[in-house]
């Protein structure tokens, strides 16, 4: 294992209805990602994009309440293979989405390397739906659940039948739009959730320290899944399912630098950047700021 970052784009868009999130990886690269990594003196290799096929069928299948299941499943099989290969090279994976369903592939690809991978899911949403509970049929709202082993077999069986992560190693930060079926999963499985209310009450510093302490000693790696809609849409307007009332740019930035300082992160992904919904390329620029902070950029 070296410290080289292995960067991989996963331009999947059909697990949600908006076109454009397939331009996420390019927009993040264009927002100055490589200059910032160069300034940090970080070694990296850009593996390019996974050649996913963004075919849409007609809407949601009434039998399963899943949208574009076949395409989402085959794309994520491919993503899992690519992430597996990248990790096998010894690189530190940094995956650029794509809609948040790509976490199904990322976590499946990573799962062979860990028996107790911790996951920090920074998101306005919980992404714990299944066909039976989803209000939309959009699989990007199901990826955390799938990785925990819940949901359609086509998705949960990618790279093996077993669950890819465990509920007691799963943390959601920034939640403020959680569906009823998801609340039940959180309660039943004992998933640790820091809502916006917790961030307001205790502050982001306390939340991050508490989250890190919760994982400490229990996990053999930590993956960050950063959904840009986790951040307040004042800063990240270019995303398909924005939710008002999120953490500020500064709070998110501090959360990232605390992850860097803790030195525990073994992989990360940044998802849901949609330049077609953006003002200029602002959202990708914020994503790059977050990535730079995550890998050690300091003000002085
Ligand atoms: N990754 C995301 N942006 N997910 C949004 C999910 C929204 C809603 N909970 C749903 O399941 O449809
Ligand atoms: Mn979200
Ligand atoms: Mn999400």
PDB file of C-alpha atoms and ligand atoms in Angstrom:
ATOM      1  CA  UNK A   1       0.000   0.000   0.000  1.00  0.00           C
ATOM      2  CA  UNK A   2       1.376   3.397  -0.971  1.00  0.00           C
ATOM      3  CA  UNK A   3      -0.079   6.848  -0.541  1.00  0.00           C
ATOM      4  CA  UNK A   4      -0.788   7.497  -4.185  1.00  0.00           C
ATOM      5  CA  UNK A   5      -4.346   8.591  -4.891  1.00  0.00           C
ATOM      6  CA  UNK A   6      -6.084   6.572  -7.567  1.00  0.00           C
ATOM      7  CA  UNK A   7      -8.743   8.751  -9.163  1.00  0.00           C
ATOM      8  CA  UNK A   8     -11.624   7.123 -10.995  1.00  0.00           C
ATOM      9  CA  UNK A   9     -14.709   8.712 -12.548  1.00  0.00           C
ATOM     10  CA  UNK A  10     -18.016   6.854 -12.344  1.00  0.00           C
ATOM     11  CA  UNK A  11     -20.354   8.876 -14.579  1.00  0.00           C
ATOM     12  CA  UNK A  12     -23.610   7.093 -13.850  1.00  0.00           C
ATOM     13  CA  UNK A  13     -26.832   9.102 -14.032  1.00  0.00           C
ATOM     14  CA  UNK A  14     -29.732   6.699 -14.532  1.00  0.00           C
ATOM     15  CA  UNK A  15     -30.335   5.902 -10.851  1.00  0.00           C
ATOM     16  CA  UNK A  16     -32.113   9.265 -10.644  1.00  0.00           C
ATOM     17  CA  UNK A  17     -34.139  11.264 -13.200  1.00  0.00           C
ATOM     18  CA  UNK A  18     -31.879  14.256 -14.037  1.00  0.00           C
ATOM     19  CA  UNK A  19     -29.492  14.270 -16.966  1.00  0.00           C
ATOM     20  CA  UNK A  20     -26.109  15.803 -16.272  1.00  0.00           C
ATOM     21  CA  UNK A  21     -24.700  14.107 -13.202  1.00  0.00           C
ATOM     22  CA  UNK A  22     -22.745  11.992 -15.713  1.00  0.00           C
ATOM     23  CA  UNK A  23     -20.690  15.174 -16.295  1.00  0.00           C
ATOM     24  CA  UNK A  24     -19.751  15.212 -12.603  1.00  0.00           C
ATOM     25  CA  UNK A  25     -16.292  13.634 -12.949  1.00  0.00           C
ATOM     26  CA  UNK A  26     -15.283  16.011 -15.760  1.00  0.00           C
ATOM     27  CA  UNK A  27     -16.605  19.073 -13.974  1.00  0.00           C
ATOM     28  CA  UNK A  28     -14.619  18.186 -10.845  1.00  0.00           C
ATOM     29  CA  UNK A  29     -11.459  17.647 -12.886  1.00  0.00           C
ATOM     30  CA  UNK A  30     -12.026  20.988 -14.691  1.00  0.00           C
ATOM     31  CA  UNK A  31     -12.563  22.769 -11.374  1.00  0.00           C
ATOM     32  CA  UNK A  32      -8.844  22.459 -10.705  1.00  0.00           C
ATOM     33  CA  UNK A  33      -8.534  19.136  -8.927  1.00  0.00           C
ATOM     34  CA  UNK A  34      -5.084  18.307 -10.268  1.00  0.00           C
ATOM     35  CA  UNK A  35      -3.576  21.754  -9.552  1.00  0.00           C
ATOM     36  CA  UNK A  36      -4.676  21.464  -5.961  1.00  0.00           C
ATOM     37  CA  UNK A  37      -3.278  17.943  -5.593  1.00  0.00           C
ATOM     38  CA  UNK A  38      -0.030  19.121  -7.199  1.00  0.00           C
ATOM     39  CA  UNK A  39       0.159  22.012  -4.722  1.00  0.00           C
ATOM     40  CA  UNK A  40      -0.171  19.483  -1.926  1.00  0.00           C
ATOM     41  CA  UNK A  41       2.707  17.505  -3.423  1.00  0.00           C
ATOM     42  CA  UNK A  42       0.446  14.468  -3.573  1.00  0.00           C
ATOM     43  CA  UNK A  43       1.129  11.624  -5.943  1.00  0.00           C
ATOM     44  CA  UNK A  44      -1.907  10.582  -7.924  1.00  0.00           C
ATOM     45  CA  UNK A  45      -2.928   8.637 -10.968  1.00  0.00           C
ATOM     46  CA  UNK A  46      -6.070   9.435 -12.933  1.00  0.00           C
ATOM     47  CA  UNK A  47      -7.551   6.173 -14.174  1.00  0.00           C
ATOM     48  CA  UNK A  48     -10.149   7.991 -16.299  1.00  0.00           C
ATOM     49  CA  UNK A  49     -13.815   7.049 -16.210  1.00  0.00           C
ATOM     50  CA  UNK A  50     -15.541   3.698 -15.905  1.00  0.00           C
ATOM     51  CA  UNK A  51     -17.268   3.196 -19.295  1.00  0.00           C
ATOM     52  CA  UNK A  52     -20.754   2.892 -17.860  1.00  0.00           C
ATOM     53  CA  UNK A  53     -23.707   2.936 -20.250  1.00  0.00           C
ATOM     54  CA  UNK A  54     -26.388   5.429 -19.264  1.00  0.00           C
ATOM     55  CA  UNK A  55     -29.405   3.804 -20.872  1.00  0.00           C
ATOM     56  CA  UNK A  56     -32.805   4.722 -19.572  1.00  0.00           C
ATOM     57  CA  UNK A  57     -35.822   2.461 -19.857  1.00  0.00           C
ATOM     58  CA  UNK A  58     -39.315   3.795 -19.440  1.00  0.00           C
ATOM     59  CA  UNK A  59     -39.746   4.913 -15.892  1.00  0.00           C
ATOM     60  CA  UNK A  60     -40.193   2.846 -12.806  1.00  0.00           C
ATOM     61  CA  UNK A  61     -40.993  -0.870 -13.051  1.00  0.00           C
ATOM     62  CA  UNK A  62     -44.345  -1.210 -11.222  1.00  0.00           C
ATOM     63  CA  UNK A  63     -43.423  -4.687  -9.965  1.00  0.00           C
ATOM     64  CA  UNK A  64     -40.260  -3.593  -8.155  1.00  0.00           C
ATOM     65  CA  UNK A  65     -40.673   0.200  -7.868  1.00  0.00           C
ATOM     66  CA  UNK A  66     -37.121   0.482  -9.222  1.00  0.00           C
ATOM     67  CA  UNK A  67     -36.031   2.806 -12.021  1.00  0.00           C
ATOM     68  CA  UNK A  68     -33.602   1.442 -14.623  1.00  0.00           C
ATOM     69  CA  UNK A  69     -32.601  -1.508 -12.447  1.00  0.00           C
ATOM     70  CA  UNK A  70     -30.756  -3.474 -15.142  1.00  0.00           C
ATOM     71  CA  UNK A  71     -28.601  -0.533 -16.211  1.00  0.00           C
ATOM     72  CA  UNK A  72     -27.866   0.562 -12.665  1.00  0.00           C
ATOM     73  CA  UNK A  73     -26.921  -3.005 -11.724  1.00  0.00           C
ATOM     74  CA  UNK A  74     -24.618  -3.624 -14.695  1.00  0.00           C
ATOM     75  CA  UNK A  75     -22.953  -0.229 -14.335  1.00  0.00           C
ATOM     76  CA  UNK A  76     -22.288  -0.912 -10.672  1.00  0.00           C
ATOM     77  CA  UNK A  77     -20.845  -4.332 -11.452  1.00  0.00           C
ATOM     78  CA  UNK A  78     -18.387  -2.548 -13.708  1.00  0.00           C
ATOM     79  CA  UNK A  79     -17.647   0.126 -11.090  1.00  0.00           C
ATOM     80  CA  UNK A  80     -17.002  -2.586  -8.492  1.00  0.00           C
ATOM     81  CA  UNK A  81     -14.519  -4.293 -10.843  1.00  0.00           C
ATOM     82  CA  UNK A  82     -12.654  -1.053 -11.551  1.00  0.00           C
ATOM     83  CA  UNK A  83     -12.493  -0.036  -7.891  1.00  0.00           C
ATOM     84  CA  UNK A  84     -11.266  -3.505  -6.995  1.00  0.00           C
ATOM     85  CA  UNK A  85      -8.484  -3.299  -9.604  1.00  0.00           C
ATOM     86  CA  UNK A  86      -7.457   0.197  -8.542  1.00  0.00           C
ATOM     87  CA  UNK A  87      -7.284  -0.810  -4.891  1.00  0.00           C
ATOM     88  CA  UNK A  88      -5.320  -3.915  -5.854  1.00  0.00           C
ATOM     89  CA  UNK A  89      -2.670  -1.625  -7.382  1.00  0.00           C
ATOM     90  CA  UNK A  90      -2.195  -0.282  -3.862  1.00  0.00           C
ATOM     91  CA  UNK A  91      -3.642   3.147  -4.626  1.00  0.00           C
ATOM     92  CA  UNK A  92      -5.933   5.091  -2.286  1.00  0.00           C
ATOM     93  CA  UNK A  93      -9.276   5.226  -4.118  1.00  0.00           C
ATOM     94  CA  UNK A  94     -10.934   8.580  -4.833  1.00  0.00           C
ATOM     95  CA  UNK A  95     -14.082   8.018  -6.890  1.00  0.00           C
ATOM     96  CA  UNK A  96     -15.870  10.885  -8.658  1.00  0.00           C
ATOM     97  CA  UNK A  97     -19.599  10.401  -9.349  1.00  0.00           C
ATOM     98  CA  UNK A  98     -22.009  10.126 -10.832  1.00  0.00           C
ATOM     99  CA  UNK A  99     -25.211   9.749  -8.879  1.00  0.00           C
ATOM    100  CA  UNK A 100     -25.027   8.244  -5.398  1.00  0.00           C
ATOM    101  CA  UNK A 101     -25.946   4.747  -6.580  1.00  0.00           C
ATOM    102  CA  UNK A 102     -22.257   4.371  -7.519  1.00  0.00           C
ATOM    103  CA  UNK A 103     -21.568   3.730  -3.830  1.00  0.00           C
ATOM    104  CA  UNK A 104     -23.061   0.274  -4.455  1.00  0.00           C
ATOM    105  CA  UNK A 105     -20.167  -0.460  -6.812  1.00  0.00           C
ATOM    106  CA  UNK A 106     -17.528   1.361  -4.776  1.00  0.00           C
ATOM    107  CA  UNK A 107     -18.336  -0.455  -1.545  1.00  0.00           C
ATOM    108  CA  UNK A 108     -18.687  -3.815  -3.328  1.00  0.00           C
ATOM    109  CA  UNK A 109     -15.241  -3.318  -4.903  1.00  0.00           C
ATOM    110  CA  UNK A 110     -13.690  -2.271  -1.599  1.00  0.00           C
ATOM    111  CA  UNK A 111     -15.371  -4.950   0.494  1.00  0.00           C
ATOM    112  CA  UNK A 112     -12.926  -7.697  -0.480  1.00  0.00           C
ATOM    113  CA  UNK A 113     -10.120  -5.731   1.190  1.00  0.00           C
ATOM    114  CA  UNK A 114     -11.791  -5.157   4.557  1.00  0.00           C
ATOM    115  CA  UNK A 115     -13.725  -7.198   7.052  1.00  0.00           C
ATOM    116  CA  UNK A 116     -14.900  -4.180   9.053  1.00  0.00           C
ATOM    117  CA  UNK A 117     -14.980  -1.123   6.827  1.00  0.00           C
ATOM    118  CA  UNK A 118     -16.300   2.028   8.492  1.00  0.00           C
ATOM    119  CA  UNK A 119     -18.464   4.296   6.350  1.00  0.00           C
ATOM    120  CA  UNK A 120     -19.109   7.999   6.847  1.00  0.00           C
ATOM    121  CA  UNK A 121     -22.100   8.961   4.718  1.00  0.00           C
ATOM    122  CA  UNK A 122     -22.146  12.771   4.528  1.00  0.00           C
ATOM    123  CA  UNK A 123     -25.564  13.502   3.034  1.00  0.00           C
ATOM    124  CA  UNK A 124     -28.862  15.365   3.442  1.00  0.00           C
ATOM    125  CA  UNK A 125     -30.480  11.962   2.872  1.00  0.00           C
ATOM    126  CA  UNK A 126     -30.081   8.525   4.390  1.00  0.00           C
ATOM    127  CA  UNK A 127     -30.212   6.554   1.104  1.00  0.00           C
ATOM    128  CA  UNK A 128     -31.693   3.617   3.017  1.00  0.00           C
ATOM    129  CA  UNK A 129     -34.779   3.012   0.881  1.00  0.00           C
ATOM    130  CA  UNK A 130     -35.741  -0.189  -0.927  1.00  0.00           C
ATOM    131  CA  UNK A 131     -38.264  -0.583  -3.714  1.00  0.00           C
ATOM    132  CA  UNK A 132     -40.905  -1.230  -1.048  1.00  0.00           C
ATOM    133  CA  UNK A 133     -40.281   2.036   0.808  1.00  0.00           C
ATOM    134  CA  UNK A 134     -38.987   4.429  -1.859  1.00  0.00           C
ATOM    135  CA  UNK A 135     -41.116   7.484  -2.677  1.00  0.00           C
ATOM    136  CA  UNK A 136     -39.399   7.808  -6.093  1.00  0.00           C
ATOM    137  CA  UNK A 137     -38.077   4.450  -7.304  1.00  0.00           C
ATOM    138  CA  UNK A 138     -34.693   6.176  -7.660  1.00  0.00           C
ATOM    139  CA  UNK A 139     -31.885   3.804  -6.785  1.00  0.00           C
ATOM    140  CA  UNK A 140     -29.548   6.634  -5.715  1.00  0.00           C
ATOM    141  CA  UNK A 141     -31.806   6.810  -2.642  1.00  0.00           C
ATOM    142  CA  UNK A 142     -31.105   3.133  -1.851  1.00  0.00           C
ATOM    143  CA  UNK A 143     -27.328   2.688  -2.100  1.00  0.00           C
ATOM    144  CA  UNK A 144     -26.487   2.711   1.602  1.00  0.00           C
ATOM    145  CA  UNK A 145     -29.250   0.182   2.228  1.00  0.00           C
ATOM    146  CA  UNK A 146     -28.011  -2.046  -0.602  1.00  0.00           C
ATOM    147  CA  UNK A 147     -24.461  -1.986   0.802  1.00  0.00           C
ATOM    148  CA  UNK A 148     -25.900  -3.078   4.154  1.00  0.00           C
ATOM    149  CA  UNK A 149     -27.515  -6.027   2.366  1.00  0.00           C
ATOM    150  CA  UNK A 150     -31.056  -4.661   1.977  1.00  0.00           C
ATOM    151  CA  UNK A 151     -32.887  -4.411  -1.315  1.00  0.00           C
ATOM    152  CA  UNK A 152     -33.096  -6.070  -4.723  1.00  0.00           C
ATOM    153  CA  UNK A 153     -30.927  -9.143  -5.163  1.00  0.00           C
ATOM    154  CA  UNK A 154     -29.525  -7.808  -8.481  1.00  0.00           C
ATOM    155  CA  UNK A 155     -27.928  -5.013  -6.447  1.00  0.00           C
ATOM    156  CA  UNK A 156     -27.061  -6.700  -3.155  1.00  0.00           C
ATOM    157  CA  UNK A 157     -25.324  -9.625  -4.925  1.00  0.00           C
ATOM    158  CA  UNK A 158     -22.697  -7.535  -6.771  1.00  0.00           C
ATOM    159  CA  UNK A 159     -19.281  -8.992  -5.834  1.00  0.00           C
ATOM    160  CA  UNK A 160     -20.840 -11.532  -3.482  1.00  0.00           C
ATOM    161  CA  UNK A 161     -24.092 -12.159  -1.651  1.00  0.00           C
ATOM    162  CA  UNK A 162     -22.990 -10.950   1.756  1.00  0.00           C
ATOM    163  CA  UNK A 163     -23.537  -7.416   3.058  1.00  0.00           C
ATOM    164  CA  UNK A 164     -20.586  -5.175   2.182  1.00  0.00           C
ATOM    165  CA  UNK A 165     -20.653  -3.113   5.380  1.00  0.00           C
ATOM    166  CA  UNK A 166     -22.179  -3.444   8.856  1.00  0.00           C
ATOM    167  CA  UNK A 167     -24.755  -1.155  10.467  1.00  0.00           C
ATOM    168  CA  UNK A 168     -22.610  -0.681  13.588  1.00  0.00           C
ATOM    169  CA  UNK A 169     -19.811   0.711  11.384  1.00  0.00           C
ATOM    170  CA  UNK A 170     -22.078   3.077   9.461  1.00  0.00           C
ATOM    171  CA  UNK A 171     -22.449   6.785  10.248  1.00  0.00           C
ATOM    172  CA  UNK A 172     -24.659   9.346   8.523  1.00  0.00           C
ATOM    173  CA  UNK A 173     -23.810  13.042   8.960  1.00  0.00           C
ATOM    174  CA  UNK A 174     -25.962  16.002   7.892  1.00  0.00           C
ATOM    175  CA  UNK A 175     -29.282  14.180   7.568  1.00  0.00           C
ATOM    176  CA  UNK A 176     -32.341  16.402   7.174  1.00  0.00           C
ATOM    177  CA  UNK A 177     -34.570  14.584   4.683  1.00  0.00           C
ATOM    178  CA  UNK A 178     -35.263  11.041   5.839  1.00  0.00           C
ATOM    179  CA  UNK A 179     -38.261   8.974   4.668  1.00  0.00           C
ATOM    180  CA  UNK A 180     -40.457   6.988   7.054  1.00  0.00           C
ATOM    181  CA  UNK A 181     -39.177   3.583   5.878  1.00  0.00           C
ATOM    182  CA  UNK A 182     -35.614   4.817   6.318  1.00  0.00           C
ATOM    183  CA  UNK A 183     -36.293   5.893   9.909  1.00  0.00           C
ATOM    184  CA  UNK A 184     -37.390   2.380  10.677  1.00  0.00           C
ATOM    185  CA  UNK A 185     -34.160   0.954   9.226  1.00  0.00           C
ATOM    186  CA  UNK A 186     -32.099   3.411  11.282  1.00  0.00           C
ATOM    187  CA  UNK A 187     -33.907   2.382  14.462  1.00  0.00           C
ATOM    188  CA  UNK A 188     -33.907  -1.353  13.784  1.00  0.00           C
ATOM    189  CA  UNK A 189     -30.293  -1.571  12.621  1.00  0.00           C
ATOM    190  CA  UNK A 190     -28.872   0.918  15.082  1.00  0.00           C
ATOM    191  CA  UNK A 191     -27.201   3.115  12.479  1.00  0.00           C
ATOM    192  CA  UNK A 192     -25.495   6.152  14.008  1.00  0.00           C
ATOM    193  CA  UNK A 193     -27.008   9.342  12.548  1.00  0.00           C
ATOM    194  CA  UNK A 194     -25.896  12.909  13.235  1.00  0.00           C
ATOM    195  CA  UNK A 195     -28.741  15.085  11.998  1.00  0.00           C
ATOM    196  CA  UNK A 196     -28.608  18.814  11.306  1.00  0.00           C
ATOM    197  CA  UNK A 197     -30.171  19.208  14.706  1.00  0.00           C
ATOM    198  CA  UNK A 198     -27.153  17.479  16.276  1.00  0.00           C
ATOM    199  CA  UNK A 199     -24.755  19.674  14.297  1.00  0.00           C
ATOM    200  CA  UNK A 200     -26.580  22.811  15.455  1.00  0.00           C
ATOM    201  CA  UNK A 201     -26.810  21.688  19.047  1.00  0.00           C
ATOM    202  CA  UNK A 202     -23.255  20.396  19.545  1.00  0.00           C
ATOM    203  CA  UNK A 203     -21.271  21.895  16.660  1.00  0.00           C
ATOM    204  CA  UNK A 204     -19.494  20.119  13.821  1.00  0.00           C
ATOM    205  CA  UNK A 205     -16.278  19.699  15.845  1.00  0.00           C
ATOM    206  CA  UNK A 206     -18.085  17.688  18.518  1.00  0.00           C
ATOM    207  CA  UNK A 207     -19.957  15.666  15.857  1.00  0.00           C
ATOM    208  CA  UNK A 208     -16.784  14.715  14.005  1.00  0.00           C
ATOM    209  CA  UNK A 209     -14.885  13.841  17.187  1.00  0.00           C
ATOM    210  CA  UNK A 210     -17.797  11.748  18.407  1.00  0.00           C
ATOM    211  CA  UNK A 211     -18.095   9.986  15.043  1.00  0.00           C
ATOM    212  CA  UNK A 212     -14.372   9.222  14.922  1.00  0.00           C
ATOM    213  CA  UNK A 213     -14.388   7.949  18.468  1.00  0.00           C
ATOM    214  CA  UNK A 214     -17.384   5.750  17.671  1.00  0.00           C
ATOM    215  CA  UNK A 215     -15.419   4.023  14.883  1.00  0.00           C
ATOM    216  CA  UNK A 216     -12.093   3.958  16.690  1.00  0.00           C
ATOM    217  CA  UNK A 217     -10.810   0.437  17.307  1.00  0.00           C
ATOM    218  CA  UNK A 218     -13.774  -1.217  15.567  1.00  0.00           C
ATOM    219  CA  UNK A 219     -12.860  -0.788  11.903  1.00  0.00           C
ATOM    220  CA  UNK A 220      -9.995  -1.711   9.585  1.00  0.00           C
ATOM    221  CA  UNK A 221     -10.596   1.195   7.184  1.00  0.00           C
ATOM    222  CA  UNK A 222     -12.822   4.245   6.756  1.00  0.00           C
ATOM    223  CA  UNK A 223     -14.603   5.228   3.560  1.00  0.00           C
ATOM    224  CA  UNK A 224     -16.086   8.701   3.119  1.00  0.00           C
ATOM    225  CA  UNK A 225     -19.123   8.941   0.841  1.00  0.00           C
ATOM    226  CA  UNK A 226     -19.615  12.660   0.286  1.00  0.00           C
ATOM    227  CA  UNK A 227     -22.912  13.547  -1.376  1.00  0.00           C
ATOM    228  CA  UNK A 228     -22.602  17.246  -2.275  1.00  0.00           C
ATOM    229  CA  UNK A 229     -26.264  17.741  -1.368  1.00  0.00           C
ATOM    230  CA  UNK A 230     -25.101  17.142   2.201  1.00  0.00           C
ATOM    231  CA  UNK A 231     -23.739  20.693   2.102  1.00  0.00           C
ATOM    232  CA  UNK A 232     -26.188  23.608   2.139  1.00  0.00           C
ATOM    233  CA  UNK A 233     -27.483  24.316  -1.410  1.00  0.00           C
ATOM    234  CA  UNK A 234     -26.386  27.945  -1.061  1.00  0.00           C
ATOM    235  CA  UNK A 235     -22.903  26.559  -1.707  1.00  0.00           C
ATOM    236  CA  UNK A 236     -23.730  23.500  -3.832  1.00  0.00           C
ATOM    237  CA  UNK A 237     -26.742  24.390  -6.004  1.00  0.00           C
ATOM    238  CA  UNK A 238     -25.712  22.060  -8.849  1.00  0.00           C
ATOM    239  CA  UNK A 239     -27.275  18.866  -7.593  1.00  0.00           C
ATOM    240  CA  UNK A 240     -30.501  16.977  -8.302  1.00  0.00           C
ATOM    241  CA  UNK A 241     -32.074  16.714  -4.838  1.00  0.00           C
ATOM    242  CA  UNK A 242     -31.020  19.811  -2.855  1.00  0.00           C
ATOM    243  CA  UNK A 243     -32.363  20.229   0.679  1.00  0.00           C
ATOM    244  CA  UNK A 244     -32.256  23.608   2.439  1.00  0.00           C
ATOM    245  CA  UNK A 245     -30.773  23.977   5.895  1.00  0.00           C
ATOM    246  CA  UNK A 246     -27.519  22.059   5.541  1.00  0.00           C
ATOM    247  CA  UNK A 247     -24.054  22.534   7.003  1.00  0.00           C
ATOM    248  CA  UNK A 248     -22.254  25.638   5.790  1.00  0.00           C
ATOM    249  CA  UNK A 249     -19.246  25.574   3.516  1.00  0.00           C
ATOM    250  CA  UNK A 250     -17.043  26.181   6.558  1.00  0.00           C
ATOM    251  CA  UNK A 251     -18.619  23.393   8.598  1.00  0.00           C
ATOM    252  CA  UNK A 252     -18.215  20.900   5.771  1.00  0.00           C
ATOM    253  CA  UNK A 253     -14.657  22.109   5.185  1.00  0.00           C
ATOM    254  CA  UNK A 254     -13.824  21.619   8.869  1.00  0.00           C
ATOM    255  CA  UNK A 255     -15.348  18.145   8.819  1.00  0.00           C
ATOM    256  CA  UNK A 256     -13.053  17.231   5.918  1.00  0.00           C
ATOM    257  CA  UNK A 257      -9.923  18.623   7.566  1.00  0.00           C
ATOM    258  CA  UNK A 258     -10.753  16.775  10.777  1.00  0.00           C
ATOM    259  CA  UNK A 259     -10.913  13.564   8.768  1.00  0.00           C
ATOM    260  CA  UNK A 260      -7.502  14.372   7.332  1.00  0.00           C
ATOM    261  CA  UNK A 261      -6.048  15.142  10.763  1.00  0.00           C
ATOM    262  CA  UNK A 262      -7.421  11.890  12.164  1.00  0.00           C
ATOM    263  CA  UNK A 263      -5.465  10.022   9.486  1.00  0.00           C
ATOM    264  CA  UNK A 264      -8.025   7.243   9.258  1.00  0.00           C
ATOM    265  CA  UNK A 265      -9.421   7.635   5.773  1.00  0.00           C
ATOM    266  CA  UNK A 266      -8.683   4.780   3.366  1.00  0.00           C
ATOM    267  CA  UNK A 267     -10.970   5.785   0.466  1.00  0.00           C
ATOM    268  CA  UNK A 268     -13.471   8.452  -0.563  1.00  0.00           C
ATOM    269  CA  UNK A 269     -16.056   9.291  -3.174  1.00  0.00           C
ATOM    270  CA  UNK A 270     -17.722  12.574  -4.114  1.00  0.00           C
ATOM    271  CA  UNK A 271     -21.115  12.260  -5.779  1.00  0.00           C
ATOM    272  CA  UNK A 272     -24.157  14.074  -7.171  1.00  0.00           C
ATOM    273  CA  UNK A 273     -22.319  17.040  -8.760  1.00  0.00           C
ATOM    274  CA  UNK A 274     -24.538  18.012 -11.714  1.00  0.00           C
ATOM    275  CA  UNK A 275     -23.080  20.864 -13.815  1.00  0.00           C
ATOM    276  CA  UNK A 276     -26.293  21.122 -15.877  1.00  0.00           C
ATOM    277  CA  UNK A 277     -28.115  22.279 -12.755  1.00  0.00           C
ATOM    278  CA  UNK A 278     -25.264  24.475 -11.551  1.00  0.00           C
ATOM    279  CA  UNK A 279     -24.452  28.176 -11.538  1.00  0.00           C
ATOM    280  CA  UNK A 280     -21.240  28.187 -13.522  1.00  0.00           C
ATOM    281  CA  UNK A 281     -19.182  25.325 -12.134  1.00  0.00           C
ATOM    282  CA  UNK A 282     -19.570  26.379  -8.483  1.00  0.00           C
ATOM    283  CA  UNK A 283     -20.614  23.036  -7.099  1.00  0.00           C
ATOM    284  CA  UNK A 284     -17.627  21.228  -8.596  1.00  0.00           C
ATOM    285  CA  UNK A 285     -15.385  23.999  -7.253  1.00  0.00           C
ATOM    286  CA  UNK A 286     -16.765  23.414  -3.770  1.00  0.00           C
ATOM    287  CA  UNK A 287     -16.265  19.678  -4.285  1.00  0.00           C
ATOM    288  CA  UNK A 288     -12.601  20.334  -5.119  1.00  0.00           C
ATOM    289  CA  UNK A 289     -12.229  22.535  -2.022  1.00  0.00           C
ATOM    290  CA  UNK A 290     -13.598  19.672   0.065  1.00  0.00           C
ATOM    291  CA  UNK A 291     -11.275  17.137  -1.574  1.00  0.00           C
ATOM    292  CA  UNK A 292      -8.258  19.409  -1.013  1.00  0.00           C
ATOM    293  CA  UNK A 293      -9.195  19.801   2.642  1.00  0.00           C
ATOM    294  CA  UNK A 294      -9.656  16.047   2.944  1.00  0.00           C
ATOM    295  CA  UNK A 295      -6.098  15.482   1.714  1.00  0.00           C
ATOM    296  CA  UNK A 296      -4.405  18.068   3.862  1.00  0.00           C
ATOM    297  CA  UNK A 297      -4.703  21.533   2.322  1.00  0.00           C
ATOM    298  CA  UNK A 298      -4.225  24.191   5.018  1.00  0.00           C
ATOM    299  CA  UNK A 299      -4.742  27.964   4.984  1.00  0.00           C
ATOM    300  CA  UNK A 300      -1.197  28.701   6.127  1.00  0.00           C
TER     301      UNK A 300
HETATM  302  N1  LIG B   1     -28.379  10.316  -3.180  1.00  0.00           N
HETATM  303  C1  LIG B   1     -29.430  11.119  -3.154  1.00  0.00           C
HETATM  304  N2  LIG B   1     -29.327  12.344  -3.564  1.00  0.00           N
HETATM  305  N3  LIG B   1     -30.587  10.600  -2.728  1.00  0.00           N
HETATM  306  C2  LIG B   1     -31.824  11.306  -2.686  1.00  0.00           C
HETATM  307  C3  LIG B   1     -32.948  10.425  -2.187  1.00  0.00           C
HETATM  308  C4  LIG B   1     -34.254  11.152  -2.062  1.00  0.00           C
HETATM  309  C5  LIG B   1     -35.402  10.323  -1.497  1.00  0.00           C
HETATM  310  N4  LIG B   1     -35.144   9.916  -0.138  1.00  0.00           N
HETATM  311  C6  LIG B   1     -35.650   9.098  -2.369  1.00  0.00           C
HETATM  312  O1  LIG B   1     -35.378   8.005  -1.943  1.00  0.00           O
HETATM  313  O2  LIG B   1     -36.081   9.244  -3.477  1.00  0.00           O
HETATM  314 MN1  LIG B   2     -28.360  13.286  -0.854  1.00  0.00          MN
HETATM  315 MN1  LIG B   3     -26.982  10.510  -1.245  1.00  0.00          MN
END
